[in-house]
Amino acid sequence: MTPLHLSISGRDQARLRAAAAIAALTALPVLSLAALPGAAHAAALRSPALYAPRHDRQPQTVNVAMSNSGFTLPAQVNAGFVTFATTTADPTGHALQGFRLNAGVTQAKALQDLKQATSTTPSVSAAGITAATKDITAVGGATVDPATPVQVTIPLTAGTYYFLDFNQLFTPGHQVTLQTMQVTGAFDSDTPAHDQEIVQTTVNGRPRFTAPSTLNTAGTFLISNQADEIHEAVFQRVNPGVTDTAVQTFFNAVGQNQKPTGNPFAEQGMRGAGGISPGRTELLHFSPPAGSYSLECFVPDDKTGVPHAFLGMHQVVALSAVNGPVGAGRGGGVRAGDTRELALGAGLTAAAALLGGLALLRRRAAAKA
């Protein structure tokens, strides 16, 4: 089989995800964010329904302007729900991700895990994400592009948290900068109101989304990780009429190191919510242009190192801003055991070698082509 040939330059190449074949077809870079793993969170934060829905104590807001030069955060915030209002002017976008160290883990060990998880060797990537799952609690973040500011609201209890621009992990020779933020005091805010829910789950051993087929971007989405691996929730616009079958067919071809017969994607950029550990939640509010999008997770599988999207964790949804409530009809996604999924075995292993990495996995295809 002839590998895909991409034309991607230094810094842009470092920002690509597993579906970099899209860039192969368009010769443009693709951005998205990695998802990080972590330990279970306090039970009260796992289920926002446990809070009385008063919604009178609003989340604190932290404005985060991300650039190639970095970003800044306040040194301290109060415990509670904190909204990270994230923007960027850089065409290739940025990826804010927060985490907390689990007991006995150092910053150096955490960064070692993450760098290993972004390896272009799938077995190394799987080992890295497995280690990170034990060492880090991922609290969420935002993938942002210039056209779409992203607000992600995260429940934070007292403690020390670290935030980074995940793209730095893929810039050769670049030292990763961690921003430290202390969270102090008792948890003092009510669960923010939300309009619809996106569930990250597992069906018959395969990672899946369960989400409404139409999402109202005039509202806020609760993202809930009910699976046993780390997941993200990023959106990439697809061409009119594209189905989950077409998206999976594209991933199948790339996974088998074949040139796709068509490109379901209408753009290279992505935006959405960063990685959260099992049992955690985050809230997403953003206003991308109306249209059809593929909701995707590119976190690598902890056994194979293959991105979850290639295993069927994608769902075509309609995004639009409308007045009034939106019906909660469930969308499709690839069914567990669907024969249209990636064929496991040698073909998938070769795909993993081509694709790899932690959520910015498109980079692997560019590096190996």
PDB file of C-alpha atoms in Angstrom, residues 145 147-150 215-218 221 235-237 267 270-272 284-291 293 318-321:
ATOM      1  CA  ASP A 145      -9.509  28.490  16.808  1.00  0.00           C
ATOM      2  CA  ALA A 147     -13.181  32.050  14.569  1.00  0.00           C
ATOM      3  CA  THR A 148     -14.718  30.320  17.578  1.00  0.00           C
ATOM      4  CA  PRO A 149     -14.112  31.404  21.170  1.00  0.00           C
ATOM      5  CA  VAL A 150     -14.699  28.483  23.511  1.00  0.00           C
ATOM      6  CA  LEU A 215     -27.236  20.488  19.387  1.00  0.00           C
ATOM      7  CA  ASN A 216     -28.379  24.028  20.124  1.00  0.00           C
ATOM      8  CA  THR A 217     -25.309  26.253  20.336  1.00  0.00           C
ATOM      9  CA  ALA A 218     -27.428  28.979  21.914  1.00  0.00           C
ATOM     10  CA  PHE A 221     -23.694  21.249  26.875  1.00  0.00           C
ATOM     11  CA  PHE A 235     -16.145  19.186  16.582  1.00  0.00           C
ATOM     12  CA  GLN A 236     -15.038  19.275  12.950  1.00  0.00           C
ATOM     13  CA  ARG A 237     -17.336  20.474  10.187  1.00  0.00           C
ATOM     14  CA  GLU A 267     -12.433  22.082   7.136  1.00  0.00           C
ATOM     15  CA  MET A 270     -11.477  21.853  15.310  1.00  0.00           C
ATOM     16  CA  ARG A 271     -12.935  23.304  18.450  1.00  0.00           C
ATOM     17  CA  GLY A 272     -14.493  21.894  21.592  1.00  0.00           C
ATOM     18  CA  LEU A 284     -19.102  23.565  26.951  1.00  0.00           C
ATOM     19  CA  HIS A 285     -20.461  26.714  25.364  1.00  0.00           C
ATOM     20  CA  PHE A 286     -19.412  27.881  21.921  1.00  0.00           C
ATOM     21  CA  SER A 287     -20.949  29.307  18.764  1.00  0.00           C
ATOM     22  CA  PRO A 288     -19.427  27.880  15.589  1.00  0.00           C
ATOM     23  CA  PRO A 289     -21.234  28.462  12.283  1.00  0.00           C
ATOM     24  CA  ALA A 290     -24.348  26.357  11.859  1.00  0.00           C
ATOM     25  CA  GLY A 291     -23.967  23.120   9.933  1.00  0.00           C
ATOM     26  CA  TYR A 293     -20.166  18.474  12.310  1.00  0.00           C
ATOM     27  CA  ALA A 318     -26.220  19.291  13.469  1.00  0.00           C
ATOM     28  CA  LEU A 319     -25.119  22.478  15.227  1.00  0.00           C
ATOM     29  CA  SER A 320     -27.394  25.485  15.138  1.00  0.00           C
ATOM     30  CA  ALA A 321     -28.446  28.349  17.377  1.00  0.00           C
TER      31      ALA A 321
END
